[in-house]
XYZ file of C-alpha atoms in Angstrom:
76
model
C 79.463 40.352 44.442
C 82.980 41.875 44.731
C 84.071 40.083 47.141
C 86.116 36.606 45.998
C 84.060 33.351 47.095
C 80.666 35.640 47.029
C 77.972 33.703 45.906
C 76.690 34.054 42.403
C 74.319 36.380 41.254
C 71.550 36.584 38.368
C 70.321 39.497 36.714
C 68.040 39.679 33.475
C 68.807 42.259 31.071
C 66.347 43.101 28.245
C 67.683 43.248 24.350
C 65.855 44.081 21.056
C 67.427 41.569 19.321
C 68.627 38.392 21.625
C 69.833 36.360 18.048
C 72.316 38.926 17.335
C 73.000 40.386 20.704
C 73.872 36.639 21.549
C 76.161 36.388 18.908
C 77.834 39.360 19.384
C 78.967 37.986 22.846
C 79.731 35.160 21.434
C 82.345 36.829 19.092
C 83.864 38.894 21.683
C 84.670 35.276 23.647
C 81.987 35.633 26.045
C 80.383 31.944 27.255
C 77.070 31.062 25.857
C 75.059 28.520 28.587
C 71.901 28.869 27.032
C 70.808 29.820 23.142
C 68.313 31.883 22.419
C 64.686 29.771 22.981
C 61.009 30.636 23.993
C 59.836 29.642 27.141
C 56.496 31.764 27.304
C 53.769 32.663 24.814
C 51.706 35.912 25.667
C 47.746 34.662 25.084
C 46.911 38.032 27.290
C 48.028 41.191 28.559
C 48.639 39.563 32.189
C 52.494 39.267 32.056
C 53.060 41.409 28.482
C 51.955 42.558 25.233
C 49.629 39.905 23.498
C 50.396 37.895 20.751
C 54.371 38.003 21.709
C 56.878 35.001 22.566
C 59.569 35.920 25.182
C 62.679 34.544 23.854
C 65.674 33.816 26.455
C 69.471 32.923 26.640
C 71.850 32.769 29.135
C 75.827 33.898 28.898
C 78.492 34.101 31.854
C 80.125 37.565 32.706
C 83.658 37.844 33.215
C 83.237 37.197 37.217
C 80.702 33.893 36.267
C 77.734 35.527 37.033
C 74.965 34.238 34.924
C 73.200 36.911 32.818
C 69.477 36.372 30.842
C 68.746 37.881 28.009
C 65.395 38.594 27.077
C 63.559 39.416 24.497
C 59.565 39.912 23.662
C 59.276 39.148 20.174
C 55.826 39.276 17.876
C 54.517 35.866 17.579
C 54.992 34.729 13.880
């Protein structure tokens, strides 16, 4: 990764509250790829806490990696 031409790298980084963390970036200039959006319901305990959504976005660092945000949020 510190090398120039190094490939890309992705790294996941949870947040308490991806709607504001997200816009935070976004005020400081940072590149939003991805808004905030569920992409899995918790029906069990298998992968996390039941009865929560986990909520992700994407932004680019400074070097263009991609970083996701996540966020497990009660199910409303």
């Amino acid at each position: 990764l510190l090398d120039v031409g190094a490939p890309s790298a992705l790294i996941y980084l949870g947040v308490d509250d991806i709607d504001a963390t997200v816009e935070r970036l976004r005020s400081a200039g940072v590149e939003v790829r991805s808004e905030p959006h569920v992409i899995f319901g918790h029906d069990d305990d298998t992968l996390g806490p039941v009865g929560t959504d986990e909520w992700m976005a994407f932004v680019v660092d400074s070097e263009g990696n991609l970083v996701g945000l996540v966020e497990q949020r009660p199910r409303t």
